[in-house]
Coordinates of C-alpha atoms and ligand atoms in Angstrom, one line a residue:
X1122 CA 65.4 114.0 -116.1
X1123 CA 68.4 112.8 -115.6
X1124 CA 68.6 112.0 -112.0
X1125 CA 70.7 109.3 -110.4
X1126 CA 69.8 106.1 -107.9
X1127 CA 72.0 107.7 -105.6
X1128 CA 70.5 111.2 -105.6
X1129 CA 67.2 109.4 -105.2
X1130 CA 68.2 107.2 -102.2
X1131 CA 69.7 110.5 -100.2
X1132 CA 66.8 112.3 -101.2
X1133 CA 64.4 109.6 -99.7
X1134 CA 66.6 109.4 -96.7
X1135 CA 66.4 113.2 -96.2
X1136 CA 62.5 113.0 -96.6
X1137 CA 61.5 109.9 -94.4
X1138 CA 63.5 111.7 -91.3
X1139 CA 62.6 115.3 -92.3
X1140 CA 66.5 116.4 -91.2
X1141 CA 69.5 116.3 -93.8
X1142 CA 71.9 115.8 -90.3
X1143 CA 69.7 112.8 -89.7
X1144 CA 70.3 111.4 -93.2
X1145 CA 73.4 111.9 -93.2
X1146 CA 74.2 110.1 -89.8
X1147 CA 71.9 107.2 -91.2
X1148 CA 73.8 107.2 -94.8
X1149 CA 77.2 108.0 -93.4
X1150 CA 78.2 110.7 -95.1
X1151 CA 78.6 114.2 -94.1
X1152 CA 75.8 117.0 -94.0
X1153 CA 77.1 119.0 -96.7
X1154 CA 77.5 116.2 -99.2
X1155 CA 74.0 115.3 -98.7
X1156 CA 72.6 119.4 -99.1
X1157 CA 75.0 118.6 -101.9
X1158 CA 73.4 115.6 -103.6
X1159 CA 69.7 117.5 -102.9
X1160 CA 70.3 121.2 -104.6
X1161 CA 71.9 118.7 -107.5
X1162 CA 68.1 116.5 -107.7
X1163 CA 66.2 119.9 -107.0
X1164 CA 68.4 121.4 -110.1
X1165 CA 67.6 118.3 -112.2
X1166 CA 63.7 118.7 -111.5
X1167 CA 63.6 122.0 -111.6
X1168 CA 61.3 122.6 -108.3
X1169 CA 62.3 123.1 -105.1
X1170 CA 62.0 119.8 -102.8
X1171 CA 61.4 120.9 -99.6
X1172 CA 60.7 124.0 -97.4
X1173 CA 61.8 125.9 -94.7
X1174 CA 58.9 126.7 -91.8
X1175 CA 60.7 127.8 -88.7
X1176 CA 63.5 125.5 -88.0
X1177 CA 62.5 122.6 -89.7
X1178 CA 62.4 121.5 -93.1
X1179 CA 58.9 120.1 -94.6
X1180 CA 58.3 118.3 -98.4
X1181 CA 56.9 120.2 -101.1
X1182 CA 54.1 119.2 -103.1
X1183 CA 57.1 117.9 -105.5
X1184 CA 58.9 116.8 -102.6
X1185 CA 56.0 114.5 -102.0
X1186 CA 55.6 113.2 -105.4
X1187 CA 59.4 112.7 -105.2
X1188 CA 59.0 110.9 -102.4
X1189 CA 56.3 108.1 -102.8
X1190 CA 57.4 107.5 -106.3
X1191 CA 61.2 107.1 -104.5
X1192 CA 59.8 104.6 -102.0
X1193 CA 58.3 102.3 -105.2
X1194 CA 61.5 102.8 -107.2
X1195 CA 63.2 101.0 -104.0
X1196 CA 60.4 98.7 -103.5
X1197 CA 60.8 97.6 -107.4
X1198 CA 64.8 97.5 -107.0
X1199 CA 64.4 94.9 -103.6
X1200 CA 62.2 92.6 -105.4
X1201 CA 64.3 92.9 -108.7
X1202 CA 67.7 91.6 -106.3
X1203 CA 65.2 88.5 -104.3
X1204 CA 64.0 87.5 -107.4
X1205 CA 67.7 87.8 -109.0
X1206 CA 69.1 85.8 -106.0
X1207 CA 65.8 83.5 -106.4
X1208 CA 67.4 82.4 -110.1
X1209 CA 70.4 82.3 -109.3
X1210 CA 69.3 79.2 -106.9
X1211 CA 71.1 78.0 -103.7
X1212 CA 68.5 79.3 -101.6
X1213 CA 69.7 82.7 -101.4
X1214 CA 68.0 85.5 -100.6
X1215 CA 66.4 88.3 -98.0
X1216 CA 64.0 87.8 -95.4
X1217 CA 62.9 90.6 -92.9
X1218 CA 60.6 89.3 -90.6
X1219 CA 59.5 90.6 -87.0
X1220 CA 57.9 89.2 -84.1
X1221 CA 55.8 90.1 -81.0
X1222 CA 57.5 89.8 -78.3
X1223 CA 55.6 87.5 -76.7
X1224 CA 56.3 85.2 -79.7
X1225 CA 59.9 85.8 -79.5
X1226 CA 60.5 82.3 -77.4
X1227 CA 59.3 80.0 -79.9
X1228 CA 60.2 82.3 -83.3
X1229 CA 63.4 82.1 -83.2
X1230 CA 63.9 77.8 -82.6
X1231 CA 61.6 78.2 -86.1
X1232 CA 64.4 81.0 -87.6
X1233 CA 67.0 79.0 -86.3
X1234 CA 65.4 75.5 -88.1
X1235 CA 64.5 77.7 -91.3
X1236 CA 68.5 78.7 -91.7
X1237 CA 69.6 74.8 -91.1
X1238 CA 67.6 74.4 -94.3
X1239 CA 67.9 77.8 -96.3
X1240 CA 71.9 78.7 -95.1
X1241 CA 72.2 81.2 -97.7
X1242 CA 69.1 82.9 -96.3
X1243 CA 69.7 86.3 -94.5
X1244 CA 67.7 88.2 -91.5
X1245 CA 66.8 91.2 -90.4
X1246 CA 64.8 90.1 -86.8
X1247 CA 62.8 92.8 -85.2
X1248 CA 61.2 91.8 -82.0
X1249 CA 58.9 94.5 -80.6
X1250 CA 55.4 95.6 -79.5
X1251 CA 52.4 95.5 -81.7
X1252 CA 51.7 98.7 -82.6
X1253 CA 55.0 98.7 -84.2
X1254 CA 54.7 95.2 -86.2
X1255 CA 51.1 96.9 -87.6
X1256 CA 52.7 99.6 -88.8
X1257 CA 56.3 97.6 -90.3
X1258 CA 53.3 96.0 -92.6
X1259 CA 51.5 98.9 -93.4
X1260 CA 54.8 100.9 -94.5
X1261 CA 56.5 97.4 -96.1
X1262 CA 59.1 97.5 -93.6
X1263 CA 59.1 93.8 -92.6
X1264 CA 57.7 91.1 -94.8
X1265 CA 56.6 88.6 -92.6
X1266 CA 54.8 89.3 -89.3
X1267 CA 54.6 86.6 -86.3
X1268 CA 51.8 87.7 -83.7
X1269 CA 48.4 87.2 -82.5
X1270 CA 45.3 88.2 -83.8
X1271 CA 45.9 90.8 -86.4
X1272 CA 43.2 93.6 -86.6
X1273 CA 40.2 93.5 -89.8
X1274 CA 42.1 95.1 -92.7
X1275 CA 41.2 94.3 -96.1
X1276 CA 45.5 94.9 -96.9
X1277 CA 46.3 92.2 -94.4
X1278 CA 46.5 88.2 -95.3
X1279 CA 46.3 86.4 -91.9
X1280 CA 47.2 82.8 -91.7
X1281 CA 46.8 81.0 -88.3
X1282 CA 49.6 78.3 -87.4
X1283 CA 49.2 77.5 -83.8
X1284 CA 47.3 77.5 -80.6
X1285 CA 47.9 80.4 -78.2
X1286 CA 46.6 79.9 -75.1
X1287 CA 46.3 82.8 -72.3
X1288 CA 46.5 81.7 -68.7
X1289 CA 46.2 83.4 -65.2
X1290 CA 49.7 82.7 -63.4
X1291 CA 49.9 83.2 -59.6
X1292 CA 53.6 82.6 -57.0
X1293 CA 52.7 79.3 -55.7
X1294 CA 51.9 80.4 -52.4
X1295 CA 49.1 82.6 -53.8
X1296 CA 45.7 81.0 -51.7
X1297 CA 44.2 80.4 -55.5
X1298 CA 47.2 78.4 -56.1
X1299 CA 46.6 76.1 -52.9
X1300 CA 42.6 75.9 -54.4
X1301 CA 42.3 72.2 -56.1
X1302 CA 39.1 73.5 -57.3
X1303 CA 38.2 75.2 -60.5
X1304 CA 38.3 78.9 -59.8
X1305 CA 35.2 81.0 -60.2
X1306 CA 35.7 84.0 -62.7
X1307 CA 33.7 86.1 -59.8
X1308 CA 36.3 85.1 -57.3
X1309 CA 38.9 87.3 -59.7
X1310 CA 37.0 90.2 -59.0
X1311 CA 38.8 89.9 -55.5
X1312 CA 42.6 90.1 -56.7
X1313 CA 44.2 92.6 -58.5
X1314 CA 46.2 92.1 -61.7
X1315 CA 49.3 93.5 -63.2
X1316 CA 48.4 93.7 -66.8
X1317 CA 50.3 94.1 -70.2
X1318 CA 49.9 97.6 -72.1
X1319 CA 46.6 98.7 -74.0
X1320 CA 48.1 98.2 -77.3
X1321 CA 49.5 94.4 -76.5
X1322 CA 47.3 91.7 -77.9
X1323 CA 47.3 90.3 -74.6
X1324 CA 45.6 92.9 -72.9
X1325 CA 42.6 93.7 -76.0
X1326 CA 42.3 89.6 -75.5
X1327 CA 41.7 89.9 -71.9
X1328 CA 39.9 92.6 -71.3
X1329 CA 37.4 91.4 -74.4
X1330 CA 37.3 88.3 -72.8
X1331 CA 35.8 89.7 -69.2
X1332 CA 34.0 92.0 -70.2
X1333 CA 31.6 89.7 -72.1
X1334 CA 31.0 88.2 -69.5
X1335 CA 30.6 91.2 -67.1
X1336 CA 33.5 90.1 -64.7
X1337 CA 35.2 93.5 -63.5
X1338 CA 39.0 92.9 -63.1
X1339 CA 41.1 95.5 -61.1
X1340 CA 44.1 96.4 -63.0
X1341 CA 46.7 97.4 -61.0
X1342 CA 50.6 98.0 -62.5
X1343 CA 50.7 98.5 -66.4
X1344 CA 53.9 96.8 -68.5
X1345 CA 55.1 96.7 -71.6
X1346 CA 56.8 93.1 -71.1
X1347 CA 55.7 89.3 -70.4
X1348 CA 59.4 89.3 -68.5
X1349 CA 58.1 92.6 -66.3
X1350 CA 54.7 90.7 -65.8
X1351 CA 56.1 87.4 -64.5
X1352 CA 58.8 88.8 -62.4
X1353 CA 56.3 91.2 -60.6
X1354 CA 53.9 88.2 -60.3
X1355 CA 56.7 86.4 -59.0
X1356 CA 57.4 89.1 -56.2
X1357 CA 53.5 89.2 -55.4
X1358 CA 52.6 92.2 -56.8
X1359 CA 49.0 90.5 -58.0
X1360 CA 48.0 88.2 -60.5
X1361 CA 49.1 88.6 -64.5
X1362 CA 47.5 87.0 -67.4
X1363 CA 50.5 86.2 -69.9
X1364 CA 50.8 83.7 -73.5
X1365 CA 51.5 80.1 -71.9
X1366 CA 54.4 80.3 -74.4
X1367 CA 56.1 82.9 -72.6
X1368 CA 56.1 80.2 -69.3
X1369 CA 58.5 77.3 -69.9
X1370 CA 61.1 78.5 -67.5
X1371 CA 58.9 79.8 -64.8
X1372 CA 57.2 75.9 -64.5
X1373 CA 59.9 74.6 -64.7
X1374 CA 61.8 75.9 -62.0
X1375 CA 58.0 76.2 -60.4
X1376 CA 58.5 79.8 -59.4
X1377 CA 55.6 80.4 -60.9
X1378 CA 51.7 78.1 -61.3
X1379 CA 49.0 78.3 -64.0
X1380 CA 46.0 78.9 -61.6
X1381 CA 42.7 76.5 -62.6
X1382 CA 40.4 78.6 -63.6
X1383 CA 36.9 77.9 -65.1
X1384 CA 36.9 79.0 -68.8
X1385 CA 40.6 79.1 -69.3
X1386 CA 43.0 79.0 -70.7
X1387 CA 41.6 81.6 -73.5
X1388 CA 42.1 80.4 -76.7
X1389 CA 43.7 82.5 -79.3
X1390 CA 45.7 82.1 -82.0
X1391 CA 49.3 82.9 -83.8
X1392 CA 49.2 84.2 -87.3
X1393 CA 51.7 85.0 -89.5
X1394 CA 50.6 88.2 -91.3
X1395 CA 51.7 90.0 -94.5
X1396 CA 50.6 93.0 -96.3
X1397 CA 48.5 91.8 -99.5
X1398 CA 49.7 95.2 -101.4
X1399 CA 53.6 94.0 -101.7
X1400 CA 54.7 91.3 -103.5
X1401 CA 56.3 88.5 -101.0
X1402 CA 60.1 88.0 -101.9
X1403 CA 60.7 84.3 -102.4
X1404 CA 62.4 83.7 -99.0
X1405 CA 59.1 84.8 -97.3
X1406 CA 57.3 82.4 -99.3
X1407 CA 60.1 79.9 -98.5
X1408 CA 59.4 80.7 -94.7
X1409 CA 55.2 80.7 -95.2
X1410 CA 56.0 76.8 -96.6
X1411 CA 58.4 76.3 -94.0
X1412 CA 55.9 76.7 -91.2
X1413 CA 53.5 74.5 -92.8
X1414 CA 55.7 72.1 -93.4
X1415 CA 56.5 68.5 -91.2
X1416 CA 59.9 69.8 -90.6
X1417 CA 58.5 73.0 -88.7
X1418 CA 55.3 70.5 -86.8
X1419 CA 57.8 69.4 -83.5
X1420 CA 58.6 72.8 -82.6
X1421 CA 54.7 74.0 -83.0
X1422 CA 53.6 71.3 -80.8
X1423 CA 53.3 73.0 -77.1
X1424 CA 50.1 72.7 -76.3
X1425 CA 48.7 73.5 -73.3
X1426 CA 48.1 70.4 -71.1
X1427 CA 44.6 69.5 -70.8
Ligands
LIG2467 P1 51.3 90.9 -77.5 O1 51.1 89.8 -78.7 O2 52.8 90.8 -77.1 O3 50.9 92.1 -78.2 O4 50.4 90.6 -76.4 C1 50.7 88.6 -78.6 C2 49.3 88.4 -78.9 O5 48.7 89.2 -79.7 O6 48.7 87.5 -78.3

């Protein structure tokens, strides 16, 4: 076969999207040069690619073998140009790396300290939800993962690097906030709580966390954002249950209070997670020593106050 790196790239870029005007907008080029660069690779295999069912296009069983041997090719090529960039020293180099969001306040003080030290070091910073940062890991699209506690899976290497605590947050004129007392989980029952989406670590640690011990929590509005949480706490639309990372502002300016409740704050943990099925490209390994390091220790240390 005599195919080229570029045929292979379009191809792969016409198969991940399943639309040759979607490749073509992602690779900038026009349609026709991509149909172009396809019928050329299908000519050069001799077996059609992909298929026509209706209006849309659909692999082949070639098309699928194309594919995932496509996808290792440009796995192989990324690590050949890290490692390249590794030898040729000066701390060069690629690191993709994505965040919860609720870690977003603290990771990016530590990606801002990581480039003081590694300047040659470039980012691609994806801050987003978790369902997304499981799947980046699974499908090698980020190599470093910043959130809580990652599911079991045998492919995943978890490494914990700080406290997490989750706390109940109330406006300060909220009667629980007036209590001096510690709260009773029982007296929770009472209030209703705006709550962070199924998915969100957040919520799968808070509704774990009452229902072992049989405390039934009204949920009440559902949000995809610690920012949506706080503000609708803040305008007294019920309690909310948020990262204590995610509060620094809020106590500050005391628009918002940690209410003293018996049992909390829930402890949990960050990790940073990688998929043990793709080789770690030396500026992730850079980072994974970086975090461990004395250098990274001050901007780690916000503990909750006890
Ligand atoms: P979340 O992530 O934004 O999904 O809640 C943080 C966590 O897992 O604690």
């Amino acid at each position: 076969m005599n195919t080229t790196l570029r045929q292979l790239t379009i191809f792969e870029a016409v198969a991940k999207h399943l639309s040759f005007t979607k490749a073509a907008q992602t690779l900038h080029l026009t349609q026709p040069a991509v149909s172009m660069q396809v019928g050329q690779l299908e000519e050069e295999v001799g077996l059609p690619l992909f298929e026509r069912v209706g209006k849309k296009i659909v692999l082949t069983e070639a098309g699928q073998e194309m594919f995932h041997y496509c996808q290792s090719i440009n796995q192989q090529l990324k690590e050949l140009d890290d490692v390249m960039e590794a030898l040729k020293g000066g701390g060069k180099g690629h690191l993709r790396i994505s965040v919860a969001t609720t870690a977003n306040s603290f990771a990016t003080r530590l990606i801002s300290a990581f480039t003081h030290k590694y300047p040659g070091a470039t980012f691609a910073l994806d801050v987003t939800n978790r369902k997304t940062l499981l799947e980046q890991l699974a499908q090698n699209e980020a190599d470093l993962v910043l959130m809580g506690q990652p599911p079991e899976n045998k492919d995943l290497e978890p490494h914990a690097f700080m406290a997490n605590p989750l706390v109940i947050i109330a406006p300060p004129t909220h009667p629980l906030a007036r209590a001096k007392r510690k709260i009773g989980l029982h007296e929770l029952e009472q209030e209703t709580f705006v709550v962070r989406e199924k998915q969100s670590g957040t919520r799968i640690a808070m509704e774990r966390f009452f229902s072992e011990r049989h405390i039934n929590i009204k949920a009440g509005m559902e949000m995809t954002s610690n920012s949506t949480i706080k503000h609708s706490v803040e305008a007294g639309l019920g309690l909310g249950l948020v990262s204590y990372h995610t509060l620094e502002l809020e106590l500050e300016t005391q628009r918002l209070v940690i209410l003293d409740v018996e049992e909390f704050p829930i402890q949990r943990q960050w990790h940073v997670v990688y998929n043990r099925n793709y080789r770690l490209p030396p500026m992730a390994q850079a980072f994974l020593t970086f975090l461990h390091s004395a250098e990274a220790a001050p901007l780690l240390d916000f503990d909750f106050p006890t």
